[in-house]
Amino acid sequence: MNASSVPHPWLAALKVYAHPRVVGMLFLGFSAGLPLLLVLGTLSFWLSEAGIARATIGHLSWVGLAYGFKFLWSPLVDRLPLPFLTARLGKRRAWLLLSQVCIAAALLGMANTDPAQNLTHMVYLALAVAFASATQDIALDAYRIEAVEIEKQGAMAATYQAGYRIAMITAGAGVLWIAAAFDPSEATYDFRPWQVAYTVMAALMAVGILTTLTIREPEKKISLTTTEREAHTRERFAAAGLSGWLLTATAWFHSAVLAPFIDFIQRYKWQAVLMLALIAVYRISDVVMGVMSNPFYQEMGFTKDEVATVSKVYGVVMTIAGAGLGGLLVMRMGVMRTLFLGAVLSAATNLLFVWLAGRGHDVGALVFTISADNLSAGIASSAFVAYLSSLVNQAYSATQYALFTSVMLLMPKFIAGFSGEFVDAFGWANFFTGTALIGVPVLLLVWLVGRQADRLVRRQHEDKPV
């Protein structure tokens, strides 16, 4: 073969974004991102315009807790077949379709409910959207993990993030534009503009539904070790005197609820502690800094229009670009090296906010800072998703990944709660420097985990799938 006809390695790596399942994640990401703001930020705007008290609106934000507790019902998504749907679509597509149809139906219900007249009904419908959306996330994460091999997980994460970001703009600014277009007068509250806007959002769930009906069900690769362990567990329950439906129920509960946690500890032993520590702190710099970013912009004298324009245009573009670059780097450099690079960039770009604090109201500096910060966040996110996916046993995809994402946010969210007191005591420059420094232990953890990565991967794949 002529050397000139051989594609450059980076160009060859770019072909991953033409893979049908990678392309499909763009549309599934849109389906996952659409409901979030419709039950949180955008809904708050609607409720405020409808004259609902601020305290009540604040309480209604708790519907978002459904996303934080999704690990509680993830075993059902992992192991429970759905009547009629599972036999025809497969386990992952069945749960995806059910959740997407439920989201669309609940959004249509919200569209036809005036909160000024029936707030209780609106709350129940918002809860239904949040619960169905969290269920879609569980099934979608499991599908993504099982659909492609590890080296393509970064690309899957990149297209997912791109679709998710586009959906959030649609559910945020898009809803407001639609409502404004049908509002005869913004001086008084009118239910109809919101009815039209939310009806359009319900219709847009067709993007996810059609994609789910189009994609193929992934082949689940369960190791011989896992199969034998579950069979041995059932035999032990039978030997203990259980039989009939009680034996079946007990064995199912063990395999669906307990086995995912036991499996993770048995596979990685003491290194599981190191891995969970890395998962718990990897995004800590971005999460802690992000809580105070908007108050910082406001104190620097940036207007809402300036912040919205920069974050919605440059920020979104750079996040998508960073996610795409992260997926490419995972293909070329591997997961652990890209994970380390993402951690370095996430911590280092926080120092740009120290520089911005010294410049004050400088829109050009704001564009540069947000662009660099979002680019690094996109790279880190793609690498992190690929890493989490590599840890999952496909026998328990949904449950283990839901657990990892819960661990991921627990410590950063808790520490972020003290960020305001830190700024009051030490100022903005010291705060942003501190958020960069707390990213240094992350580098050590990535290095320590990386030392064991090759041996762990060999151990994980030494069993042939059944």
mmCIF file of N, CA and C in Angstrom, residues 147-272:
data_model
loop_
_atom_site.group_PDB
_atom_site.id
_atom_site.type_symbol
_atom_site.label_atom_id
_atom_site.label_comp_id
_atom_site.label_asym_id
_atom_site.label_seq_id
_atom_site.Cartn_x
_atom_site.Cartn_y
_atom_site.Cartn_z
ATOM 1 N N ALA A 147 -22.990 -0.532 24.328
ATOM 2 C CA ALA A 147 -23.113 -0.407 22.871
ATOM 3 C C ALA A 147 -21.775 -0.450 22.152
ATOM 4 N N VAL A 148 -20.712 0.105 22.772
ATOM 5 C CA VAL A 148 -19.409 0.164 22.102
ATOM 6 C C VAL A 148 -18.304 -0.199 23.084
ATOM 7 N N GLU A 149 -17.110 -0.467 22.540
ATOM 8 C CA GLU A 149 -15.972 -0.793 23.375
ATOM 9 C C GLU A 149 -15.421 0.449 24.078
ATOM 10 N N ILE A 150 -14.504 0.228 25.033
ATOM 11 C CA ILE A 150 -14.025 1.296 25.910
ATOM 12 C C ILE A 150 -13.421 2.466 25.137
ATOM 13 N N GLU A 151 -12.615 2.179 24.106
ATOM 14 C CA GLU A 151 -11.938 3.273 23.409
ATOM 15 C C GLU A 151 -12.908 4.204 22.681
ATOM 16 N N LYS A 152 -14.134 3.768 22.442
ATOM 17 C CA LYS A 152 -15.128 4.631 21.802
ATOM 18 C C LYS A 152 -16.015 5.353 22.818
ATOM 19 N N GLN A 153 -15.828 5.070 24.113
ATOM 20 C CA GLN A 153 -16.682 5.693 25.127
ATOM 21 C C GLN A 153 -16.492 7.207 25.195
ATOM 22 N N GLY A 154 -15.274 7.679 24.959
ATOM 23 C CA GLY A 154 -15.047 9.124 24.954
ATOM 24 C C GLY A 154 -15.828 9.815 23.856
ATOM 25 N N ALA A 155 -15.869 9.192 22.682
ATOM 26 C CA ALA A 155 -16.641 9.757 21.569
ATOM 27 C C ALA A 155 -18.136 9.706 21.857
ATOM 28 N N MET A 156 -18.585 8.623 22.473
ATOM 29 C CA MET A 156 -20.002 8.522 22.851
ATOM 30 C C MET A 156 -20.364 9.632 23.833
ATOM 31 N N ALA A 157 -19.467 9.877 24.793
ATOM 32 C CA ALA A 157 -19.701 10.949 25.774
ATOM 33 C C ALA A 157 -19.715 12.311 25.101
ATOM 34 N N ALA A 158 -18.853 12.499 24.092
ATOM 35 C CA ALA A 158 -18.771 13.789 23.406
ATOM 36 C C ALA A 158 -20.057 14.109 22.656
ATOM 37 N N THR A 159 -20.555 13.146 21.873
ATOM 38 C CA THR A 159 -21.785 13.419 21.125
ATOM 39 C C THR A 159 -22.981 13.522 22.069
ATOM 40 N N TYR A 160 -22.958 12.761 23.163
ATOM 41 C CA TYR A 160 -24.015 12.874 24.172
ATOM 42 C C TYR A 160 -24.048 14.288 24.746
ATOM 43 N N GLN A 161 -22.870 14.808 25.124
ATOM 44 C CA GLN A 161 -22.810 16.162 25.686
ATOM 45 C C GLN A 161 -23.258 17.211 24.693
ATOM 46 N N ALA A 162 -22.904 17.027 23.419
ATOM 47 C CA ALA A 162 -23.327 17.989 22.404
ATOM 48 C C ALA A 162 -24.851 18.028 22.309
ATOM 49 N N GLY A 163 -25.471 16.847 22.225
ATOM 50 C CA GLY A 163 -26.932 16.800 22.183
ATOM 51 C C GLY A 163 -27.569 17.347 23.437
ATOM 52 N N TYR A 164 -26.972 17.039 24.574
ATOM 53 C CA TYR A 164 -27.500 17.492 25.866
ATOM 54 C C TYR A 164 -27.478 19.018 25.958
ATOM 55 N N ARG A 165 -26.364 19.625 25.529
ATOM 56 C CA ARG A 165 -26.238 21.093 25.583
ATOM 57 C C ARG A 165 -27.231 21.770 24.644
ATOM 58 N N ILE A 166 -27.391 21.219 23.458
ATOM 59 C CA ILE A 166 -28.353 21.779 22.502
ATOM 60 C C ILE A 166 -29.764 21.712 23.087
ATOM 61 N N ALA A 167 -30.066 20.594 23.759
ATOM 62 C CA ALA A 167 -31.386 20.438 24.367
ATOM 63 C C ALA A 167 -31.602 21.438 25.493
ATOM 64 N N MET A 168 -30.566 21.710 26.272
ATOM 65 C CA MET A 168 -30.723 22.658 27.379
ATOM 66 C C MET A 168 -30.953 24.076 26.867
ATOM 67 N N ILE A 169 -30.315 24.425 25.764
ATOM 68 C CA ILE A 169 -30.594 25.729 25.154
ATOM 69 C C ILE A 169 -32.040 25.766 24.648
ATOM 70 N N THR A 170 -32.477 24.663 24.050
ATOM 71 C CA THR A 170 -33.846 24.569 23.549
ATOM 72 C C THR A 170 -34.860 24.689 24.678
ATOM 73 N N ALA A 171 -34.591 23.984 25.805
ATOM 74 C CA ALA A 171 -35.519 23.988 26.934
ATOM 75 C C ALA A 171 -35.400 25.249 27.781
ATOM 76 N N GLY A 172 -34.344 26.010 27.579
ATOM 77 C CA GLY A 172 -34.165 27.248 28.321
ATOM 78 C C GLY A 172 -34.565 28.446 27.483
ATOM 79 N N ALA A 173 -33.623 28.921 26.682
ATOM 80 C CA ALA A 173 -33.888 30.086 25.834
ATOM 81 C C ALA A 173 -34.982 29.797 24.811
ATOM 82 N N GLY A 174 -35.015 28.569 24.271
ATOM 83 C CA GLY A 174 -36.008 28.238 23.252
ATOM 84 C C GLY A 174 -37.435 28.364 23.745
ATOM 85 N N VAL A 175 -37.696 27.865 24.950
ATOM 86 C CA VAL A 175 -39.040 27.966 25.529
ATOM 87 C C VAL A 175 -39.430 29.426 25.727
ATOM 88 N N LEU A 176 -38.475 30.234 26.214
ATOM 89 C CA LEU A 176 -38.778 31.646 26.455
ATOM 90 C C LEU A 176 -39.061 32.369 25.146
ATOM 91 N N TRP A 177 -38.332 32.037 24.095
ATOM 92 C CA TRP A 177 -38.581 32.658 22.789
ATOM 93 C C TRP A 177 -39.963 32.289 22.263
ATOM 94 N N ILE A 178 -40.321 31.015 22.380
ATOM 95 C CA ILE A 178 -41.640 30.578 21.906
ATOM 96 C C ILE A 178 -42.748 31.259 22.705
ATOM 97 N N ALA A 179 -42.592 31.276 24.030
ATOM 98 C CA ALA A 179 -43.607 31.906 24.884
ATOM 99 C C ALA A 179 -43.742 33.392 24.564
ATOM 100 N N ALA A 180 -42.605 34.049 24.359
ATOM 101 C CA ALA A 180 -42.643 35.485 24.044
ATOM 102 C C ALA A 180 -43.327 35.742 22.710
ATOM 103 N N ALA A 181 -43.131 34.846 21.739
ATOM 104 C CA ALA A 181 -43.722 35.028 20.414
ATOM 105 C C ALA A 181 -45.241 34.934 20.451
ATOM 106 N N PHE A 182 -45.788 34.180 21.415
ATOM 107 C CA PHE A 182 -47.246 34.002 21.497
ATOM 108 C C PHE A 182 -47.872 34.828 22.617
ATOM 109 N N ASP A 183 -47.074 35.665 23.262
ATOM 110 C CA ASP A 183 -47.576 36.463 24.383
ATOM 111 C C ASP A 183 -48.012 37.838 23.879
ATOM 112 N N PRO A 184 -49.304 38.143 23.941
ATOM 113 C CA PRO A 184 -49.774 39.450 23.437
ATOM 114 C C PRO A 184 -49.298 40.619 24.288
ATOM 115 N N SER A 185 -49.067 40.368 25.583
ATOM 116 C CA SER A 185 -48.622 41.436 26.473
ATOM 117 C C SER A 185 -47.883 40.841 27.665
ATOM 118 N N GLU A 186 -46.644 41.268 27.846
ATOM 119 C CA GLU A 186 -45.856 40.771 28.967
ATOM 120 C C GLU A 186 -46.223 41.475 30.274
ATOM 121 N N ALA A 187 -47.105 42.439 30.195
ATOM 122 C CA ALA A 187 -47.502 43.173 31.403
ATOM 123 C C ALA A 187 -48.397 42.328 32.301
ATOM 124 N N THR A 188 -49.120 41.386 31.699
ATOM 125 C CA THR A 188 -50.013 40.532 32.488
ATOM 126 C C THR A 188 -49.737 39.066 32.172
ATOM 127 N N TYR A 189 -50.048 38.196 33.135
ATOM 128 C CA TYR A 189 -49.823 36.766 32.952
ATOM 129 C C TYR A 189 -50.854 36.174 32.003
ATOM 130 N N ASP A 190 -50.372 35.360 31.066
ATOM 131 C CA ASP A 190 -51.240 34.679 30.120
ATOM 132 C C ASP A 190 -50.780 33.221 30.050
ATOM 133 N N PHE A 191 -51.697 32.296 30.242
ATOM 134 C CA PHE A 191 -51.354 30.877 30.277
ATOM 135 C C PHE A 191 -51.031 30.325 28.888
ATOM 136 N N ARG A 192 -51.686 30.815 27.851
ATOM 137 C CA ARG A 192 -51.577 30.214 26.522
ATOM 138 C C ARG A 192 -50.146 30.187 25.977
ATOM 139 N N PRO A 193 -49.330 31.234 26.078
ATOM 140 C CA PRO A 193 -47.960 31.157 25.547
ATOM 141 C C PRO A 193 -47.157 29.999 26.144
ATOM 142 N N TRP A 194 -47.322 29.784 27.439
ATOM 143 C CA TRP A 194 -46.619 28.681 28.089
ATOM 144 C C TRP A 194 -47.183 27.337 27.629
ATOM 145 N N GLN A 195 -48.480 27.297 27.386
ATOM 146 C CA GLN A 195 -49.108 26.074 26.890
ATOM 147 C C GLN A 195 -48.514 25.677 25.539
ATOM 148 N N VAL A 196 -48.358 26.658 24.656
ATOM 149 C CA VAL A 196 -47.779 26.395 23.334
ATOM 150 C C VAL A 196 -46.326 25.930 23.469
ATOM 151 N N ALA A 197 -45.550 26.643 24.296
ATOM 152 C CA ALA A 197 -44.124 26.338 24.437
ATOM 153 C C ALA A 197 -43.902 24.924 24.973
ATOM 154 N N TYR A 198 -44.635 24.542 26.008
ATOM 155 C CA TYR A 198 -44.451 23.215 26.598
ATOM 156 C C TYR A 198 -45.017 22.113 25.690
ATOM 157 N N THR A 199 -46.011 22.434 24.893
ATOM 158 C CA THR A 199 -46.506 21.462 23.914
ATOM 159 C C THR A 199 -45.437 21.173 22.863
ATOM 160 N N VAL A 200 -44.740 22.213 22.432
ATOM 161 C CA VAL A 200 -43.635 22.033 21.483
ATOM 162 C C VAL A 200 -42.542 21.159 22.107
ATOM 163 N N MET A 201 -42.235 21.399 23.394
ATOM 164 C CA MET A 201 -41.203 20.599 24.060
ATOM 165 C C MET A 201 -41.615 19.127 24.157
ATOM 166 N N ALA A 202 -42.901 18.894 24.437
ATOM 167 C CA ALA A 202 -43.397 17.510 24.480
ATOM 168 C C ALA A 202 -43.239 16.847 23.113
ATOM 169 N N ALA A 203 -43.518 17.606 22.057
ATOM 170 C CA ALA A 203 -43.390 17.064 20.701
ATOM 171 C C ALA A 203 -41.939 16.761 20.364
ATOM 172 N N LEU A 204 -41.011 17.550 20.886
ATOM 173 C CA LEU A 204 -39.593 17.341 20.602
ATOM 174 C C LEU A 204 -39.040 16.069 21.226
ATOM 175 N N MET A 205 -39.757 15.476 22.178
ATOM 176 C CA MET A 205 -39.325 14.176 22.708
ATOM 177 C C MET A 205 -39.399 13.094 21.635
ATOM 178 N N ALA A 206 -40.055 13.410 20.515
ATOM 179 C CA ALA A 206 -40.088 12.470 19.385
ATOM 180 C C ALA A 206 -38.684 12.191 18.858
ATOM 181 N N VAL A 207 -37.757 13.140 19.079
ATOM 182 C CA VAL A 207 -36.362 12.928 18.661
ATOM 183 C C VAL A 207 -35.793 11.685 19.341
ATOM 184 N N GLY A 208 -35.984 11.593 20.660
ATOM 185 C CA GLY A 208 -35.487 10.438 21.402
ATOM 186 C C GLY A 208 -36.266 9.172 21.081
ATOM 187 N N ILE A 209 -37.582 9.298 20.959
ATOM 188 C CA ILE A 209 -38.422 8.121 20.695
ATOM 189 C C ILE A 209 -38.062 7.495 19.353
ATOM 190 N N LEU A 210 -37.926 8.305 18.304
ATOM 191 C CA LEU A 210 -37.582 7.784 16.985
ATOM 192 C C LEU A 210 -36.182 7.186 16.967
ATOM 193 N N THR A 211 -35.265 7.816 17.703
ATOM 194 C CA THR A 211 -33.902 7.271 17.778
ATOM 195 C C THR A 211 -33.904 5.917 18.460
ATOM 196 N N THR A 212 -34.643 5.789 19.548
ATOM 197 C CA THR A 212 -34.728 4.515 20.270
ATOM 198 C C THR A 212 -35.299 3.423 19.387
ATOM 199 N N LEU A 213 -36.281 3.763 18.564
ATOM 200 C CA LEU A 213 -36.881 2.783 17.664
ATOM 201 C C LEU A 213 -35.955 2.423 16.503
ATOM 202 N N THR A 214 -34.966 3.286 16.233
ATOM 203 C CA THR A 214 -34.061 3.083 15.096
ATOM 204 C C THR A 214 -32.805 2.306 15.477
ATOM 205 N N ILE A 215 -32.246 2.601 16.656
ATOM 206 C CA ILE A 215 -30.990 1.970 17.058
ATOM 207 C C ILE A 215 -31.169 0.478 17.328
ATOM 208 N N ARG A 216 -30.045 -0.242 17.361
ATOM 209 C CA ARG A 216 -30.080 -1.670 17.675
ATOM 210 C C ARG A 216 -29.781 -1.876 19.157
ATOM 211 N N GLU A 217 -30.404 -2.880 19.725
ATOM 212 C CA GLU A 217 -30.130 -3.254 21.109
ATOM 213 C C GLU A 217 -28.687 -3.766 21.217
ATOM 214 N N PRO A 218 -27.923 -3.281 22.202
ATOM 215 C CA PRO A 218 -26.536 -3.763 22.329
ATOM 216 C C PRO A 218 -26.482 -5.197 22.820
ATOM 217 N N GLU A 219 -25.396 -5.864 22.466
ATOM 218 C CA GLU A 219 -25.169 -7.217 22.963
ATOM 219 C C GLU A 219 -24.489 -7.123 24.321
ATOM 220 N N LYS A 220 -25.134 -7.688 25.341
ATOM 221 C CA LYS A 220 -24.609 -7.624 26.694
ATOM 222 C C LYS A 220 -23.571 -8.720 26.898
ATOM 223 N N LYS A 221 -22.352 -8.333 27.275
ATOM 224 C CA LYS A 221 -21.252 -9.279 27.438
ATOM 225 C C LYS A 221 -21.063 -9.572 28.928
ATOM 226 N N ILE A 222 -21.591 -10.701 29.360
ATOM 227 C CA ILE A 222 -21.497 -11.097 30.762
ATOM 228 C C ILE A 222 -20.430 -12.178 30.890
ATOM 229 N N SER A 223 -19.467 -11.958 31.791
ATOM 230 C CA SER A 223 -18.369 -12.903 31.927
ATOM 231 C C SER A 223 -18.835 -14.215 32.538
ATOM 232 N N LEU A 224 -18.067 -15.265 32.254
ATOM 233 C CA LEU A 224 -18.358 -16.583 32.800
ATOM 234 C C LEU A 224 -18.275 -16.562 34.323
ATOM 235 N N THR A 225 -17.333 -15.773 34.860
ATOM 236 C CA THR A 225 -17.186 -15.667 36.315
ATOM 237 C C THR A 225 -18.455 -15.138 36.962
ATOM 238 N N THR A 226 -19.035 -14.076 36.360
ATOM 239 C CA THR A 226 -20.264 -13.490 36.910
ATOM 240 C C THR A 226 -21.415 -14.478 36.845
ATOM 241 N N THR A 227 -21.552 -15.172 35.724
ATOM 242 C CA THR A 227 -22.631 -16.148 35.564
ATOM 243 C C THR A 227 -22.521 -17.267 36.594
ATOM 244 N N GLU A 228 -21.307 -17.788 36.768
ATOM 245 C CA GLU A 228 -21.102 -18.878 37.725
ATOM 246 C C GLU A 228 -21.346 -18.405 39.157
ATOM 247 N N ARG A 229 -20.939 -17.168 39.474
ATOM 248 C CA ARG A 229 -21.130 -16.645 40.832
ATOM 249 C C ARG A 229 -22.612 -16.513 41.163
ATOM 250 N N GLU A 230 -23.408 -16.019 40.201
ATOM 251 C CA GLU A 230 -24.839 -15.874 40.455
ATOM 252 C C GLU A 230 -25.519 -17.237 40.590
ATOM 253 N N ALA A 231 -25.082 -18.220 39.789
ATOM 254 C CA ALA A 231 -25.652 -19.566 39.897
ATOM 255 C C ALA A 231 -25.305 -20.189 41.246
ATOM 256 N N HIS A 232 -24.063 -19.964 41.698
ATOM 257 C CA HIS A 232 -23.636 -20.505 42.994
ATOM 258 C C HIS A 232 -24.435 -19.866 44.132
ATOM 259 N N THR A 233 -24.712 -18.578 44.014
ATOM 260 C CA THR A 233 -25.492 -17.880 45.046
ATOM 261 C C THR A 233 -26.900 -18.465 45.132
ATOM 262 N N ARG A 234 -27.502 -18.735 43.978
ATOM 263 C CA ARG A 234 -28.849 -19.328 43.972
ATOM 264 C C ARG A 234 -28.819 -20.717 44.617
ATOM 265 N N GLU A 235 -27.766 -21.476 44.340
ATOM 266 C CA GLU A 235 -27.646 -22.805 44.941
ATOM 267 C C GLU A 235 -27.526 -22.714 46.465
ATOM 268 N N ARG A 236 -26.814 -21.715 46.943
ATOM 269 C CA ARG A 236 -26.672 -21.553 48.400
ATOM 270 C C ARG A 236 -28.011 -21.206 49.042
ATOM 271 N N PHE A 237 -28.801 -20.364 48.373
ATOM 272 C CA PHE A 237 -30.128 -20.038 48.903
ATOM 273 C C PHE A 237 -31.020 -21.282 48.927
ATOM 274 N N ALA A 238 -30.923 -22.111 47.877
ATOM 275 C CA ALA A 238 -31.712 -23.334 47.823
ATOM 276 C C ALA A 238 -31.284 -24.302 48.918
ATOM 277 N N ALA A 239 -29.973 -24.388 49.163
ATOM 278 C CA ALA A 239 -29.461 -25.261 50.211
ATOM 279 C C ALA A 239 -29.892 -24.798 51.600
ATOM 280 N N ALA A 240 -30.174 -23.504 51.723
ATOM 281 C CA ALA A 240 -30.613 -22.957 52.998
ATOM 282 C C ALA A 240 -32.098 -23.201 53.253
ATOM 283 N N GLY A 241 -32.780 -23.838 52.284
ATOM 284 C CA GLY A 241 -34.175 -24.195 52.497
ATOM 285 C C GLY A 241 -35.179 -23.375 51.719
ATOM 286 N N LEU A 242 -34.705 -22.397 50.923
ATOM 287 C CA LEU A 242 -35.625 -21.582 50.137
ATOM 288 C C LEU A 242 -36.058 -22.339 48.890
ATOM 289 N N SER A 243 -37.286 -22.120 48.469
ATOM 290 C CA SER A 243 -37.794 -22.777 47.267
ATOM 291 C C SER A 243 -38.923 -21.958 46.669
ATOM 292 N N GLY A 244 -39.310 -22.341 45.453
ATOM 293 C CA GLY A 244 -40.450 -21.676 44.811
ATOM 294 C C GLY A 244 -40.232 -20.198 44.592
ATOM 295 N N TRP A 245 -41.319 -19.432 44.756
ATOM 296 C CA TRP A 245 -41.270 -17.992 44.507
ATOM 297 C C TRP A 245 -40.330 -17.275 45.458
ATOM 298 N N LEU A 246 -40.196 -17.792 46.710
ATOM 299 C CA LEU A 246 -39.308 -17.156 47.678
ATOM 300 C C LEU A 246 -37.842 -17.279 47.240
ATOM 301 N N LEU A 247 -37.464 -18.439 46.692
ATOM 302 C CA LEU A 247 -36.116 -18.625 46.172
ATOM 303 C C LEU A 247 -35.874 -17.694 44.986
ATOM 304 N N THR A 248 -36.850 -17.625 44.091
ATOM 305 C CA THR A 248 -36.710 -16.766 42.906
ATOM 306 C C THR A 248 -36.580 -15.298 43.298
ATOM 307 N N ALA A 249 -37.438 -14.839 44.236
ATOM 308 C CA ALA A 249 -37.415 -13.444 44.660
ATOM 309 C C ALA A 249 -36.105 -13.098 45.379
ATOM 310 N N THR A 250 -35.649 -13.991 46.258
ATOM 311 C CA THR A 250 -34.416 -13.742 47.006
ATOM 312 C C THR A 250 -33.209 -13.701 46.080
ATOM 313 N N ALA A 251 -33.155 -14.665 45.141
ATOM 314 C CA ALA A 251 -32.041 -14.698 44.195
ATOM 315 C C ALA A 251 -32.058 -13.457 43.302
ATOM 316 N N TRP A 252 -33.263 -13.028 42.890
ATOM 317 C CA TRP A 252 -33.362 -11.819 42.054
ATOM 318 C C TRP A 252 -32.895 -10.587 42.824
ATOM 319 N N PHE A 253 -33.329 -10.448 44.079
ATOM 320 C CA PHE A 253 -32.926 -9.293 44.880
ATOM 321 C C PHE A 253 -31.414 -9.268 45.063
ATOM 322 N N HIS A 254 -30.823 -10.424 45.312
ATOM 323 C CA HIS A 254 -29.377 -10.475 45.497
ATOM 324 C C HIS A 254 -28.656 -10.067 44.212
ATOM 325 N N SER A 255 -29.089 -10.618 43.071
ATOM 326 C CA SER A 255 -28.394 -10.334 41.810
ATOM 327 C C SER A 255 -28.624 -8.901 41.332
ATOM 328 N N ALA A 256 -29.811 -8.352 41.613
ATOM 329 C CA ALA A 256 -30.138 -7.008 41.111
ATOM 330 C C ALA A 256 -29.666 -5.895 42.026
ATOM 331 N N VAL A 257 -29.736 -6.096 43.340
ATOM 332 C CA VAL A 257 -29.476 -5.020 44.302
ATOM 333 C C VAL A 257 -28.123 -5.164 44.988
ATOM 334 N N LEU A 258 -27.808 -6.343 45.491
ATOM 335 C CA LEU A 258 -26.585 -6.533 46.272
ATOM 336 C C LEU A 258 -25.376 -6.877 45.400
ATOM 337 N N ALA A 259 -25.582 -7.728 44.404
ATOM 338 C CA ALA A 259 -24.466 -8.207 43.591
ATOM 339 C C ALA A 259 -23.668 -7.091 42.906
ATOM 340 N N PRO A 260 -24.290 -5.987 42.404
ATOM 341 C CA PRO A 260 -23.485 -4.939 41.767
ATOM 342 C C PRO A 260 -22.423 -4.349 42.693
ATOM 343 N N PHE A 261 -22.770 -4.184 43.973
ATOM 344 C CA PHE A 261 -21.807 -3.624 44.923
ATOM 345 C C PHE A 261 -20.761 -4.670 45.308
ATOM 346 N N ILE A 262 -21.214 -5.902 45.534
ATOM 347 C CA ILE A 262 -20.296 -6.982 45.876
ATOM 348 C C ILE A 262 -19.322 -7.229 44.728
ATOM 349 N N ASP A 263 -19.836 -7.223 43.504
ATOM 350 C CA ASP A 263 -19.006 -7.461 42.325
ATOM 351 C C ASP A 263 -17.882 -6.437 42.210
ATOM 352 N N PHE A 264 -18.211 -5.166 42.427
ATOM 353 C CA PHE A 264 -17.195 -4.113 42.305
ATOM 354 C C PHE A 264 -16.070 -4.327 43.314
ATOM 355 N N ILE A 265 -16.425 -4.650 44.556
ATOM 356 C CA ILE A 265 -15.408 -4.872 45.594
ATOM 357 C C ILE A 265 -14.599 -6.125 45.285
ATOM 358 N N GLN A 266 -15.250 -7.197 44.848
ATOM 359 C CA GLN A 266 -14.535 -8.439 44.559
ATOM 360 C C GLN A 266 -13.578 -8.292 43.383
ATOM 361 N N ARG A 267 -13.968 -7.515 42.377
ATOM 362 C CA ARG A 267 -13.104 -7.364 41.198
ATOM 363 C C ARG A 267 -11.868 -6.513 41.489
ATOM 364 N N TYR A 268 -12.043 -5.437 42.285
ATOM 365 C CA TYR A 268 -10.943 -4.496 42.470
ATOM 366 C C TYR A 268 -10.320 -4.532 43.868
ATOM 367 N N LYS A 269 -10.976 -5.244 44.802
ATOM 368 C CA LYS A 269 -10.452 -5.418 46.164
ATOM 369 C C LYS A 269 -10.075 -4.071 46.779
ATOM 370 N N TRP A 270 -8.870 -3.964 47.372
ATOM 371 C CA TRP A 270 -8.527 -2.717 48.077
ATOM 372 C C TRP A 270 -8.438 -1.525 47.121
ATOM 373 N N GLN A 271 -8.163 -1.787 45.838
ATOM 374 C CA GLN A 271 -8.063 -0.700 44.871
ATOM 375 C C GLN A 271 -9.417 -0.031 44.625
ATOM 376 N N ALA A 272 -10.509 -0.704 45.000
ATOM 377 C CA ALA A 272 -11.833 -0.104 44.865
ATOM 378 C C ALA A 272 -11.937 1.172 45.690
#
